[in-house]
Amino acid sequence: MRRFGGLVKKRSYRKQKLLAKQQALLVEVENEKKAELLSIDLNENIETIRSTYHNSSDVIFRSFAIGKRSCCLIYISGLIDEHEVNSNVLKPLMNSHFESPTFVDSLIEQKLSVSESEKLTSFNKIYQKLSAGYPVLLIDKTVQAIAIGLAKWEARSIEEPNAEHVVRGPREGFTEAIDVNLSLLRRRIRSPRLAIHTQLIGQLTETEVAVAYIDGVAENTLVEEVKVRLERIDIDGIVDSGYIEELIEDQPYSPFPQMISTERPDTATAYLLEGHVVIFANGSPFALVAPTTFYSLLQASEDYYERFLIGSAIRWLRYLFLVMALLFPSIYVAILAYHQEMLPTTLIISIASSREVVPFPVFVEALLMEIMFEVLREAGLRLPKQIGAAVSIVGALIIGEAAVQAGIVSAPMVIVVAVTGIASFAIPRYNAGISIRMLRFPMIVLAGTLGLLGIMLGVITIVIHMCSLRSFGVPYLSPLAPIKQKDLKDVLMRAPLWKMNSRPHLTGDTGQSRQAGQQRPGASRGGD
């Protein structure tokens, strides 16, 4: 009994100690909340903000009076429209002489001739608004401040996208300003069903991120999954949408991109109409499209602006170039190293004569040439635009010709590498092209060690990996694996627009109609 009584006393003591800790924690939280709230004393509020921005010379404190009440307008130089502040804020307020029990509400309703204003009660909100370019008005004898919507950011004008050129199609591209990007989207989709959900990500940058989708077209589970993954991000800052892509994709170790990045508003609009979700990040001209499939990476917006026969033919060429970009060097290495009997006698004699003075095996020769080609391509990208193309072309011609004449590499290998490089340029998405370029090197290694058997093993491994890959729950090789017959109209070929009556089945309902039937064009059958 004594032992039992001792255990009861110990448990009650532990409970009391736990309750005391919880109460202390609650008191601490309450004190922190109180410390975050504005004081009724104007000077105390100003000193608190000054201490926060004590190392920032671009934070301006402009003191003035409204009648007998002292005020202070705080803003960050360069983020506001100073002319509008002078004419719509300072001038009308300094000429005012009134006192009201609802002083803040009266200012907003009667004196501030701006379209957007918000009442603030905490220092954290004030810091957020100041960083967003809002002037903040502090008023004596009140615990409320006013954030005034007069932000003015310097932004790049709307230009043609550099990464996604088209011969026929719109010439507009996204910019670094998220408001401009969303307005470009609204101009194309004028329905109120276009929903945009915004949130701030990044503890230091507080980057505005927007999720756009069409209500009733995008599946609710997909939209919620995107929002959950974004809310899960806990990072110091977001500099570009590439940060978001890497933090929310399904399989980060896969070489294949699981989201599409686009600079084109028309491309983003087309994906929204098919039930996808588009993600924007402030400061980045690239929007992310989720989910995506492998076949989407080989589709260009111009496929849908030309007639369907032309679009289908070009798409078949892209599939051919994809295979060449991945396998052409490895097949050349495998045949020359292990399967010379596959070539005609005349061709093998010609290749052998060109390789007489080459000191390296074909496997090493291929690796050296591919590495050199990638270096030249990277140098052309990093050099200034005026000389980048010239240096890469001249470098390739001079180095290639000199290497052949010196007997370091053979002329057929130069041709193989050049054709492979041109084939990789035909892939519309830059990130998909990088993936193929990465996979080309292990395929060359497999061909140099196991011949055609190694190439077969490499291709099987890639296909198995792609079959297991998902993008926000959607199979990467859909609609071919698993097969969906209704969605095959826009995969290997591009069917006529008047035949694509239903939306692709992603995660929503199968067979959603997007246009009326019986729209095949032709001469009118009415009349005489």
Short mmCIF file of C-alpha atoms in Angstrom, two decimals:
data_model
loop_
_atom_site.label_atom_id
_atom_site.label_comp_id
_atom_site.label_asym_id
_atom_site.label_seq_id
_atom_site.Cartn_x
_atom_site.Cartn_y
_atom_site.Cartn_z
CA MET A 1 0.00 0.00 0.00
CA ARG A 2 2.86 2.37 0.82
CA ARG A 3 4.43 1.67 -2.57
CA PHE A 4 1.10 2.34 -4.29
CA GLY A 5 0.71 5.61 -2.36
CA GLY A 6 4.22 6.64 -3.33
CA LEU A 7 3.52 5.99 -7.02
CA VAL A 8 0.32 8.07 -6.83
CA LYS A 9 2.23 10.96 -5.23
CA LYS A 10 4.96 10.75 -7.90
CA ARG A 11 2.39 10.75 -10.71
CA SER A 12 0.50 13.70 -9.23
CA TYR A 13 3.78 15.58 -8.80
CA ARG A 14 4.69 14.90 -12.44
CA LYS A 15 1.26 16.11 -13.55
CA GLN A 16 1.63 19.31 -11.55
CA LYS A 17 5.10 19.87 -13.00
CA LEU A 18 3.80 19.28 -16.55
CA LEU A 19 0.89 21.67 -15.98
CA ALA A 20 3.26 24.30 -14.63
CA LYS A 21 5.44 23.97 -17.75
CA GLN A 22 2.41 24.27 -20.01
CA GLN A 23 1.18 27.36 -18.14
CA ALA A 24 4.64 28.95 -18.37
CA LEU A 25 4.73 28.20 -22.09
CA LEU A 26 1.29 29.76 -22.56
CA VAL A 27 2.38 32.86 -20.66
CA GLU A 28 5.50 33.11 -22.82
CA VAL A 29 3.42 32.80 -26.00
CA GLU A 30 1.00 35.45 -24.76
CA ASN A 31 3.90 37.79 -23.94
CA GLU A 32 5.34 37.27 -27.42
CA LYS A 33 1.96 38.07 -28.97
CA LYS A 34 1.69 41.21 -26.85
CA ALA A 35 5.20 42.24 -27.86
CA GLU A 36 4.22 41.88 -31.51
CA LEU A 37 1.20 44.16 -31.14
CA LEU A 38 1.36 47.90 -31.72
CA SER A 39 1.49 50.25 -28.76
CA ILE A 40 -0.78 53.25 -28.31
CA ASP A 41 2.35 55.42 -28.11
CA LEU A 42 3.57 56.55 -31.56
CA ASN A 43 7.18 57.15 -30.48
CA GLU A 44 7.45 53.68 -29.01
CA ASN A 45 6.20 52.12 -32.26
CA ILE A 46 8.65 54.18 -34.32
CA GLU A 47 11.58 53.16 -32.10
CA THR A 48 10.63 49.48 -32.41
CA ILE A 49 10.59 49.70 -36.21
CA ARG A 50 13.82 51.76 -36.26
CA SER A 51 15.58 49.12 -34.19
CA THR A 52 14.45 46.43 -36.62
CA TYR A 53 15.72 48.37 -39.65
CA HIS A 54 18.74 49.95 -37.90
CA ASN A 55 21.07 48.79 -40.71
CA SER A 56 18.79 49.90 -43.55
CA SER A 57 19.35 53.42 -44.83
CA ASP A 58 16.62 53.08 -47.49
CA VAL A 59 13.81 52.92 -44.90
CA ILE A 60 12.29 56.42 -44.71
CA PHE A 61 10.41 57.81 -41.69
CA ARG A 62 8.30 60.90 -42.61
CA SER A 63 6.71 62.57 -39.58
CA PHE A 64 3.78 65.00 -39.92
CA ALA A 65 0.51 65.89 -38.18
CA ILE A 66 -3.15 65.44 -38.98
CA GLY A 67 -4.71 68.28 -37.04
CA LYS A 68 -3.42 67.85 -33.50
CA ARG A 69 -2.53 64.19 -33.88
CA SER A 70 1.06 63.15 -34.69
CA CYS A 71 1.64 60.64 -37.47
CA CYS A 72 4.53 58.98 -39.25
CA LEU A 73 4.61 57.55 -42.77
CA ILE A 74 7.17 54.74 -43.18
CA TYR A 75 8.23 53.34 -46.54
CA ILE A 76 11.19 51.79 -48.34
CA SER A 77 12.70 54.03 -50.99
CA GLY A 78 12.50 52.59 -54.49
CA LEU A 79 9.51 50.35 -53.78
CA ILE A 80 6.79 53.02 -53.82
CA ASP A 81 5.35 55.56 -56.23
CA GLU A 82 6.55 58.75 -54.52
CA HIS A 83 4.43 61.02 -56.71
CA GLU A 84 1.25 59.16 -55.75
CA VAL A 85 2.28 59.20 -52.08
CA ASN A 86 2.75 62.97 -52.16
CA SER A 87 -0.50 63.72 -54.00
CA ASN A 88 -2.84 61.07 -52.55
CA VAL A 89 -1.51 60.59 -49.02
CA LEU A 90 0.64 63.39 -47.59
CA LYS A 91 -1.10 66.36 -49.20
CA PRO A 92 -4.72 65.46 -48.28
CA LEU A 93 -3.79 64.28 -44.79
CA MET A 94 -1.66 67.30 -43.88
CA ASN A 95 -4.47 69.61 -44.97
CA SER A 96 -7.01 67.76 -42.81
CA HIS A 97 -8.23 69.05 -39.47
CA PHE A 98 -10.64 66.62 -37.91
CA GLU A 99 -11.02 64.30 -34.96
CA SER A 100 -13.25 61.25 -34.88
CA PRO A 101 -13.89 58.37 -32.46
CA THR A 102 -13.18 56.05 -35.40
CA PHE A 103 -10.13 57.96 -36.56
CA VAL A 104 -8.54 55.19 -38.63
CA ASP A 105 -11.78 54.23 -40.38
CA SER A 106 -12.51 57.87 -41.16
CA LEU A 107 -9.08 58.31 -42.75
CA ILE A 108 -9.56 55.28 -44.97
CA GLU A 109 -13.11 56.18 -45.99
CA GLN A 110 -12.80 59.96 -46.40
CA LYS A 111 -9.20 61.10 -46.83
CA LEU A 112 -7.11 58.40 -48.56
CA SER A 113 -7.86 58.44 -52.29
CA VAL A 114 -6.28 55.04 -52.98
CA SER A 115 -7.99 51.86 -54.11
CA GLU A 116 -6.33 49.53 -51.60
CA SER A 117 -5.68 50.01 -47.89
CA GLU A 118 -5.51 47.64 -44.94
CA LYS A 119 -5.56 48.06 -41.15
CA LEU A 120 -2.64 46.47 -39.30
CA THR A 121 -2.24 45.71 -35.61
CA SER A 122 1.09 43.85 -35.37
CA PHE A 123 4.70 44.63 -36.21
CA ASN A 124 5.08 41.42 -38.25
CA LYS A 125 2.30 42.55 -40.60
CA ILE A 126 3.95 45.97 -40.88
CA TYR A 127 7.28 44.40 -41.85
CA GLN A 128 5.55 42.24 -44.48
CA LYS A 129 3.77 45.22 -46.03
CA LEU A 130 6.89 47.41 -46.02
CA SER A 131 8.86 44.68 -47.81
CA ALA A 132 6.03 44.37 -50.34
CA GLY A 133 6.32 48.08 -51.17
CA TYR A 134 3.36 49.39 -49.15
CA PRO A 135 3.79 52.71 -47.28
CA VAL A 136 2.60 52.24 -43.68
CA LEU A 137 0.98 55.08 -41.73
CA LEU A 138 1.44 55.06 -37.94
CA ILE A 139 -0.91 57.24 -35.89
CA ASP A 140 -0.54 58.42 -32.30
CA LYS A 141 -3.09 57.30 -29.69
CA THR A 142 -4.22 54.30 -31.70
CA VAL A 143 -3.10 50.65 -31.89
CA GLN A 144 -3.83 50.40 -35.61
CA ALA A 145 -1.67 51.28 -38.60
CA ILE A 146 -2.72 51.66 -42.23
CA ALA A 147 -0.95 49.94 -45.14
CA ILE A 148 -1.52 51.95 -48.33
CA GLY A 149 -1.47 50.19 -51.70
CA LEU A 150 0.97 52.40 -53.60
CA ALA A 151 3.73 49.88 -54.39
CA LYS A 152 5.65 50.43 -57.61
CA TRP A 153 8.08 47.75 -58.78
CA GLU A 154 10.45 48.08 -61.69
CA ALA A 155 9.62 45.20 -64.03
CA ARG A 156 10.80 43.93 -67.40
CA SER A 157 8.38 44.59 -70.24
CA ILE A 158 6.51 41.74 -71.92
CA GLU A 159 8.73 40.23 -74.62
CA GLU A 160 8.93 37.13 -76.77
CA PRO A 161 10.17 34.12 -74.79
CA ASN A 162 13.82 33.31 -75.45
CA ALA A 163 13.57 29.59 -74.66
CA GLU A 164 10.39 28.76 -76.64
CA HIS A 165 10.42 30.38 -80.07
CA VAL A 166 7.61 29.76 -82.53
CA VAL A 167 7.13 30.64 -86.19
CA ARG A 168 3.36 30.86 -85.85
CA GLY A 169 1.80 31.77 -82.52
CA PRO A 170 1.63 34.47 -79.84
CA ARG A 171 4.78 36.43 -79.13
CA GLU A 172 4.05 37.25 -75.47
CA GLY A 173 6.05 35.74 -72.62
CA PHE A 174 5.88 35.75 -68.85
CA THR A 175 7.97 38.25 -66.89
CA GLU A 176 9.44 38.23 -63.37
CA ALA A 177 6.38 40.06 -61.94
CA ILE A 178 3.74 37.60 -60.75
CA ASP A 179 0.92 40.15 -61.06
CA VAL A 180 1.74 40.65 -64.75
CA ASN A 181 1.86 36.88 -65.33
CA LEU A 182 -1.51 36.33 -63.70
CA SER A 183 -3.01 39.18 -65.73
CA LEU A 184 -1.74 37.55 -68.94
CA LEU A 185 -3.52 34.39 -67.84
CA ARG A 186 -6.73 36.26 -67.01
CA ARG A 187 -6.70 37.88 -70.44
CA ARG A 188 -6.87 34.46 -72.06
CA ILE A 189 -9.25 32.74 -69.62
CA ARG A 190 -11.98 35.24 -68.79
CA SER A 191 -14.20 32.79 -66.97
CA PRO A 192 -14.71 33.31 -63.21
CA ARG A 193 -13.96 29.59 -62.84
CA LEU A 194 -10.24 30.39 -63.17
CA ALA A 195 -9.16 30.09 -59.52
CA ILE A 196 -5.88 31.46 -58.16
CA HIS A 197 -4.63 30.53 -54.69
CA THR A 198 -1.66 32.54 -53.35
CA GLN A 199 0.65 31.97 -50.40
CA LEU A 200 4.03 33.15 -49.13
CA ILE A 201 6.98 30.72 -49.10
CA GLY A 202 10.41 31.42 -47.66
CA GLN A 203 11.16 32.69 -44.17
CA LEU A 204 13.43 35.48 -45.43
CA THR A 205 12.27 36.13 -49.00
CA GLU A 206 8.52 35.59 -48.34
CA THR A 207 8.10 34.87 -52.04
CA GLU A 208 4.55 35.03 -53.33
CA VAL A 209 3.57 31.75 -54.98
CA ALA A 210 0.31 31.33 -56.91
CA VAL A 211 -1.49 28.12 -57.85
CA ALA A 212 -3.80 28.55 -60.86
CA TYR A 213 -6.43 26.04 -62.00
CA ILE A 214 -9.90 25.98 -63.54
CA ASP A 215 -12.54 25.02 -61.02
CA GLY A 216 -14.52 22.04 -62.25
CA VAL A 217 -11.91 21.09 -64.84
CA ALA A 218 -8.95 20.29 -62.57
CA GLU A 219 -9.62 17.43 -60.17
CA ASN A 220 -9.95 18.53 -56.52
CA THR A 221 -7.55 15.84 -55.30
CA LEU A 222 -4.85 17.15 -57.64
CA VAL A 223 -5.35 20.75 -56.50
CA GLU A 224 -5.24 19.76 -52.84
CA GLU A 225 -2.11 17.67 -53.36
CA VAL A 226 -0.32 20.62 -54.95
CA LYS A 227 -1.35 22.92 -52.09
CA VAL A 228 -0.24 20.40 -49.46
CA ARG A 229 3.19 19.98 -51.06
CA LEU A 230 3.65 23.75 -51.24
CA GLU A 231 2.62 24.26 -47.61
CA ARG A 232 5.14 21.60 -46.60
CA ILE A 233 8.06 23.72 -47.90
CA ASP A 234 10.08 25.26 -45.06
CA ILE A 235 13.09 27.10 -46.46
CA ASP A 236 14.88 30.42 -46.05
CA GLY A 237 14.03 31.66 -49.52
CA ILE A 238 12.71 30.93 -53.01
CA VAL A 239 14.76 32.59 -55.77
CA ASP A 240 13.24 30.88 -58.81
CA SER A 241 10.47 28.42 -59.62
CA GLY A 242 13.20 25.77 -60.00
CA TYR A 243 13.46 25.70 -56.19
CA ILE A 244 9.77 24.80 -55.97
CA GLU A 245 10.05 22.16 -58.68
CA GLU A 246 12.83 20.37 -56.82
CA LEU A 247 10.99 20.52 -53.49
CA ILE A 248 7.61 19.15 -54.61
CA GLU A 249 8.39 16.58 -57.34
CA ASP A 250 7.61 12.90 -56.77
CA GLN A 251 10.99 11.26 -57.36
CA PRO A 252 13.91 13.69 -56.92
CA TYR A 253 16.57 11.17 -58.00
CA SER A 254 15.05 10.58 -61.42
CA PRO A 255 16.88 12.16 -64.39
CA PHE A 256 13.55 12.92 -66.08
CA PRO A 257 11.67 16.19 -65.35
CA GLN A 258 8.34 15.59 -63.65
CA MET A 259 7.02 19.10 -64.24
CA ILE A 260 7.00 21.29 -67.34
CA SER A 261 8.47 24.78 -67.11
CA THR A 262 7.16 27.30 -69.63
CA GLU A 263 7.53 31.00 -70.40
CA ARG A 264 4.49 31.08 -72.67
CA PRO A 265 1.03 32.20 -71.48
CA ASP A 266 -0.62 30.32 -74.35
CA THR A 267 1.05 27.07 -73.27
CA ALA A 268 -0.03 27.57 -69.66
CA THR A 269 -3.58 28.32 -70.84
CA ALA A 270 -3.71 25.16 -72.95
CA TYR A 271 -2.64 23.01 -70.00
CA LEU A 272 -5.17 24.67 -67.70
CA LEU A 273 -7.93 23.86 -70.18
CA GLU A 274 -6.85 20.20 -70.04
CA GLY A 275 -7.16 20.02 -66.23
CA HIS A 276 -3.56 20.71 -65.19
CA VAL A 277 -2.40 23.02 -62.41
CA VAL A 278 0.02 25.88 -63.10
CA ILE A 279 2.34 27.27 -60.39
CA PHE A 280 3.85 30.77 -60.50
CA ALA A 281 6.61 32.18 -58.30
CA ASN A 282 7.23 35.90 -57.98
CA GLY A 283 10.59 36.79 -59.50
CA SER A 284 10.59 33.95 -62.04
CA PRO A 285 9.37 34.11 -65.67
CA PHE A 286 8.94 30.32 -65.74
CA ALA A 287 5.62 28.77 -64.72
CA LEU A 288 5.43 25.12 -63.63
CA VAL A 289 2.80 22.76 -65.03
CA ALA A 290 1.71 19.73 -63.00
CA PRO A 291 1.23 16.90 -63.62
CA THR A 292 3.17 16.04 -66.76
CA THR A 293 3.85 12.98 -68.85
CA PHE A 294 6.83 11.98 -70.98
CA TYR A 295 4.95 12.71 -74.20
CA SER A 296 4.16 16.27 -73.08
CA LEU A 297 7.90 16.99 -73.12
CA LEU A 298 7.98 16.29 -76.86
CA GLN A 299 5.04 18.55 -77.69
CA ALA A 300 5.46 22.18 -78.74
CA SER A 301 2.78 24.85 -78.76
CA GLU A 302 3.25 25.30 -82.51
CA ASP A 303 1.99 21.74 -83.09
CA TYR A 304 -1.52 23.05 -82.46
CA TYR A 305 -1.21 26.25 -84.51
CA GLU A 306 -0.35 24.44 -87.75
CA ARG A 307 -2.63 21.95 -89.50
CA PHE A 308 -2.77 18.54 -87.91
CA LEU A 309 -0.91 16.75 -90.74
CA ILE A 310 2.09 19.05 -90.35
CA GLY A 311 1.95 18.82 -86.55
CA SER A 312 1.85 15.01 -86.66
CA ALA A 313 4.76 14.77 -89.13
CA ILE A 314 6.95 17.07 -87.02
CA ARG A 315 6.06 15.09 -83.90
CA TRP A 316 7.21 11.85 -85.53
CA LEU A 317 10.48 13.56 -86.43
CA ARG A 318 10.95 14.53 -82.79
CA TYR A 319 10.54 10.93 -81.67
CA LEU A 320 13.16 9.88 -84.25
CA PHE A 321 15.54 12.64 -83.09
CA LEU A 322 14.99 11.59 -79.47
CA VAL A 323 16.14 8.04 -80.24
CA MET A 324 19.13 9.38 -82.20
CA ALA A 325 20.12 11.79 -79.41
CA LEU A 326 20.09 8.95 -76.90
CA LEU A 327 21.44 5.97 -78.84
CA PHE A 328 23.33 7.06 -81.97
CA PRO A 329 26.85 7.32 -80.38
CA SER A 330 26.38 4.15 -78.33
CA ILE A 331 25.22 2.16 -81.37
CA TYR A 332 28.26 3.41 -83.33
CA VAL A 333 30.58 2.36 -80.48
CA ALA A 334 28.93 -1.07 -80.07
CA ILE A 335 29.08 -1.90 -83.78
CA LEU A 336 32.71 -0.85 -84.24
CA ALA A 337 33.88 -2.52 -81.03
CA TYR A 338 31.93 -5.81 -81.15
CA HIS A 339 29.72 -6.20 -84.23
CA GLN A 340 31.72 -5.12 -87.28
CA GLU A 341 30.02 -7.82 -89.36
CA MET A 342 26.79 -5.80 -89.28
CA LEU A 343 28.29 -3.12 -91.58
CA PRO A 344 28.77 -3.47 -95.37
CA THR A 345 32.35 -4.29 -96.36
CA THR A 346 32.89 -0.99 -98.21
CA LEU A 347 31.70 1.06 -95.21
CA ILE A 348 33.76 -0.85 -92.63
CA ILE A 349 36.90 -0.50 -94.80
CA SER A 350 36.29 3.26 -95.11
CA ILE A 351 35.82 3.66 -91.34
CA ALA A 352 38.85 1.46 -90.61
CA SER A 353 41.07 3.52 -92.91
CA SER A 354 39.98 6.74 -91.20
CA ARG A 355 40.81 5.20 -87.80
CA GLU A 356 44.26 3.93 -88.74
CA VAL A 357 46.14 6.75 -87.01
CA VAL A 358 43.71 7.24 -84.08
CA PRO A 359 45.50 6.14 -80.87
CA PHE A 360 42.34 5.61 -78.77
CA PRO A 361 39.77 2.84 -78.82
CA VAL A 362 36.38 3.86 -80.21
CA PHE A 363 34.84 3.90 -76.70
CA VAL A 364 37.38 6.45 -75.38
CA GLU A 365 37.15 8.45 -78.60
CA ALA A 366 33.36 8.74 -78.27
CA LEU A 367 33.55 9.86 -74.64
CA LEU A 368 36.19 12.49 -75.43
CA MET A 369 34.20 13.92 -78.34
CA GLU A 370 30.92 13.97 -76.40
CA ILE A 371 32.56 15.74 -73.45
CA MET A 372 34.15 18.29 -75.80
CA PHE A 373 30.83 18.91 -77.54
CA GLU A 374 29.08 19.50 -74.19
CA VAL A 375 31.85 21.90 -73.13
CA LEU A 376 31.46 23.90 -76.35
CA ARG A 377 27.70 24.00 -75.93
CA GLU A 378 27.99 25.19 -72.33
CA ALA A 379 30.58 27.81 -73.30
CA GLY A 380 28.25 29.13 -76.00
CA LEU A 381 25.48 29.53 -73.40
CA ARG A 382 27.62 31.30 -70.79
CA LEU A 383 29.44 33.71 -73.08
CA PRO A 384 27.83 37.07 -73.98
CA LYS A 385 25.12 36.70 -76.61
CA GLN A 386 27.07 38.70 -79.21
CA ILE A 387 30.04 36.29 -79.25
CA GLY A 388 28.63 33.09 -77.76
CA ALA A 389 27.27 31.60 -81.00
CA ALA A 390 30.35 32.62 -82.98
CA VAL A 391 32.77 31.11 -80.45
CA SER A 392 30.89 27.81 -80.23
CA ILE A 393 30.60 27.39 -84.01
CA VAL A 394 34.16 28.48 -84.77
CA GLY A 395 35.47 26.40 -81.86
CA ALA A 396 33.65 23.28 -83.09
CA LEU A 397 34.85 23.71 -86.67
CA ILE A 398 38.46 24.50 -85.82
CA ILE A 399 38.86 21.97 -83.02
CA GLY A 400 37.08 19.22 -84.97
CA GLU A 401 39.11 19.73 -88.14
CA ALA A 402 42.39 20.05 -86.22
CA ALA A 403 41.64 16.91 -84.20
CA VAL A 404 40.93 14.91 -87.36
CA GLN A 405 44.08 16.16 -89.12
CA ALA A 406 46.20 15.43 -86.03
CA GLY A 407 44.85 11.89 -85.90
CA ILE A 408 43.32 12.25 -82.41
CA VAL A 409 39.80 11.43 -83.57
CA SER A 410 38.32 10.02 -86.77
CA ALA A 411 36.10 11.90 -89.22
CA PRO A 412 33.14 9.45 -88.80
CA MET A 413 33.15 10.08 -85.04
CA VAL A 414 32.95 13.85 -85.61
CA ILE A 415 29.95 13.26 -87.90
CA VAL A 416 28.24 11.01 -85.32
CA VAL A 417 28.70 13.52 -82.50
CA ALA A 418 27.53 16.44 -84.67
CA VAL A 419 24.37 14.61 -85.81
CA THR A 420 23.65 13.60 -82.20
CA GLY A 421 24.00 17.21 -81.04
CA ILE A 422 21.66 18.47 -83.76
CA ALA A 423 19.12 15.77 -82.86
CA SER A 424 19.16 16.85 -79.19
CA PHE A 425 18.38 20.44 -80.26
CA ALA A 426 15.09 19.22 -81.78
CA ILE A 427 13.67 18.32 -78.34
CA PRO A 428 11.29 21.22 -77.48
CA ARG A 429 11.85 21.25 -73.69
CA TYR A 430 15.31 22.26 -72.52
CA ASN A 431 15.14 20.20 -69.30
CA ALA A 432 14.12 17.10 -71.29
CA GLY A 433 17.09 17.64 -73.61
CA ILE A 434 19.43 17.80 -70.61
CA SER A 435 18.05 14.48 -69.34
CA ILE A 436 18.75 12.78 -72.67
CA ARG A 437 22.26 14.28 -72.74
CA MET A 438 22.93 12.89 -69.25
CA LEU A 439 21.71 9.41 -70.16
CA ARG A 440 23.82 9.35 -73.32
CA PHE A 441 27.04 8.85 -71.34
CA PRO A 442 26.01 5.68 -69.40
CA MET A 443 24.64 4.29 -72.67
CA ILE A 444 28.07 4.81 -74.30
CA VAL A 445 29.73 3.06 -71.34
CA LEU A 446 27.33 0.10 -71.63
CA ALA A 447 27.94 -0.09 -75.40
CA GLY A 448 31.70 0.00 -74.90
CA THR A 449 31.63 -2.84 -72.35
CA LEU A 450 28.79 -5.12 -73.48
CA GLY A 451 28.05 -4.11 -77.07
CA LEU A 452 24.46 -4.19 -78.32
CA LEU A 453 23.53 -6.30 -75.30
CA GLY A 454 24.54 -3.39 -73.07
CA ILE A 455 22.40 -1.00 -75.12
CA MET A 456 19.41 -3.34 -74.75
CA LEU A 457 19.93 -3.56 -70.98
CA GLY A 458 20.21 0.24 -70.75
CA VAL A 459 17.02 0.82 -72.74
CA ILE A 460 15.12 -1.77 -70.67
CA THR A 461 16.31 -0.11 -67.45
CA ILE A 462 15.19 3.33 -68.66
CA VAL A 463 11.77 2.03 -69.72
CA ILE A 464 11.26 0.22 -66.38
CA HIS A 465 12.20 3.39 -64.51
CA MET A 466 9.80 5.49 -66.60
CA CYS A 467 6.99 2.99 -66.01
CA SER A 468 7.47 3.32 -62.26
CA LEU A 469 7.66 7.13 -62.38
CA ARG A 470 4.71 9.28 -61.29
CA SER A 471 3.98 12.99 -61.58
CA PHE A 472 1.48 13.95 -58.86
CA GLY A 473 0.01 10.47 -59.09
CA VAL A 474 -0.23 10.37 -62.90
CA PRO A 475 1.79 7.57 -64.62
CA TYR A 476 4.69 9.08 -66.55
CA LEU A 477 4.05 7.03 -69.69
CA SER A 478 0.29 7.57 -69.66
CA PRO A 479 -1.77 7.14 -71.83
CA LEU A 480 0.33 4.36 -73.41
CA ALA A 481 1.21 2.67 -70.12
CA PRO A 482 -1.44 2.15 -68.84
CA ILE A 483 -3.20 2.45 -72.16
CA LYS A 484 -6.15 4.84 -72.49
CA GLN A 485 -7.57 4.70 -75.97
CA LYS A 486 -9.51 7.97 -75.78
CA ASP A 487 -6.35 9.92 -74.90
CA LEU A 488 -4.21 8.52 -77.73
CA LYS A 489 -5.38 11.24 -80.12
CA ASP A 490 -2.64 13.59 -78.91
CA VAL A 491 0.36 11.32 -78.26
CA LEU A 492 2.13 9.71 -81.21
CA MET A 493 0.20 11.91 -83.62
CA ARG A 494 -1.90 15.04 -83.32
CA ALA A 495 -5.50 14.39 -84.27
CA PRO A 496 -7.57 17.21 -85.83
CA LEU A 497 -8.96 19.66 -83.29
CA TRP A 498 -12.51 18.83 -84.34
CA LYS A 499 -11.94 15.20 -83.27
CA MET A 500 -10.55 15.90 -79.80
CA ASN A 501 -13.92 16.23 -78.08
CA SER A 502 -12.90 15.04 -74.59
CA ARG A 503 -10.24 16.25 -72.20
CA PRO A 504 -7.29 14.00 -71.31
CA HIS A 505 -7.91 11.80 -68.29
CA LEU A 506 -5.39 12.86 -65.62
CA THR A 507 -6.85 12.45 -62.16
CA GLY A 508 -10.36 13.67 -62.92
CA ASP A 509 -13.42 12.16 -64.54
CA THR A 510 -12.91 10.22 -67.74
CA GLY A 511 -14.50 11.62 -70.87
CA GLN A 512 -15.03 15.22 -69.80
CA SER A 513 -16.35 17.01 -72.87
CA ARG A 514 -14.58 20.17 -73.98
CA GLN A 515 -16.38 20.88 -77.23
CA ALA A 516 -19.50 19.97 -79.13
CA GLY A 517 -19.45 17.03 -81.47
CA GLN A 518 -19.87 17.01 -85.26
CA GLN A 519 -17.54 19.96 -85.94
CA ARG A 520 -15.78 18.53 -88.95
CA PRO A 521 -15.18 21.44 -91.35
CA GLY A 522 -16.38 21.52 -94.93
CA ALA A 523 -18.62 23.34 -97.34
CA SER A 524 -22.02 24.34 -96.06
CA ARG A 525 -24.69 21.77 -96.91
CA GLY A 526 -27.50 24.29 -96.75
CA GLY A 527 -28.82 26.50 -99.55
CA ASP A 528 -29.97 25.46 -102.98
#
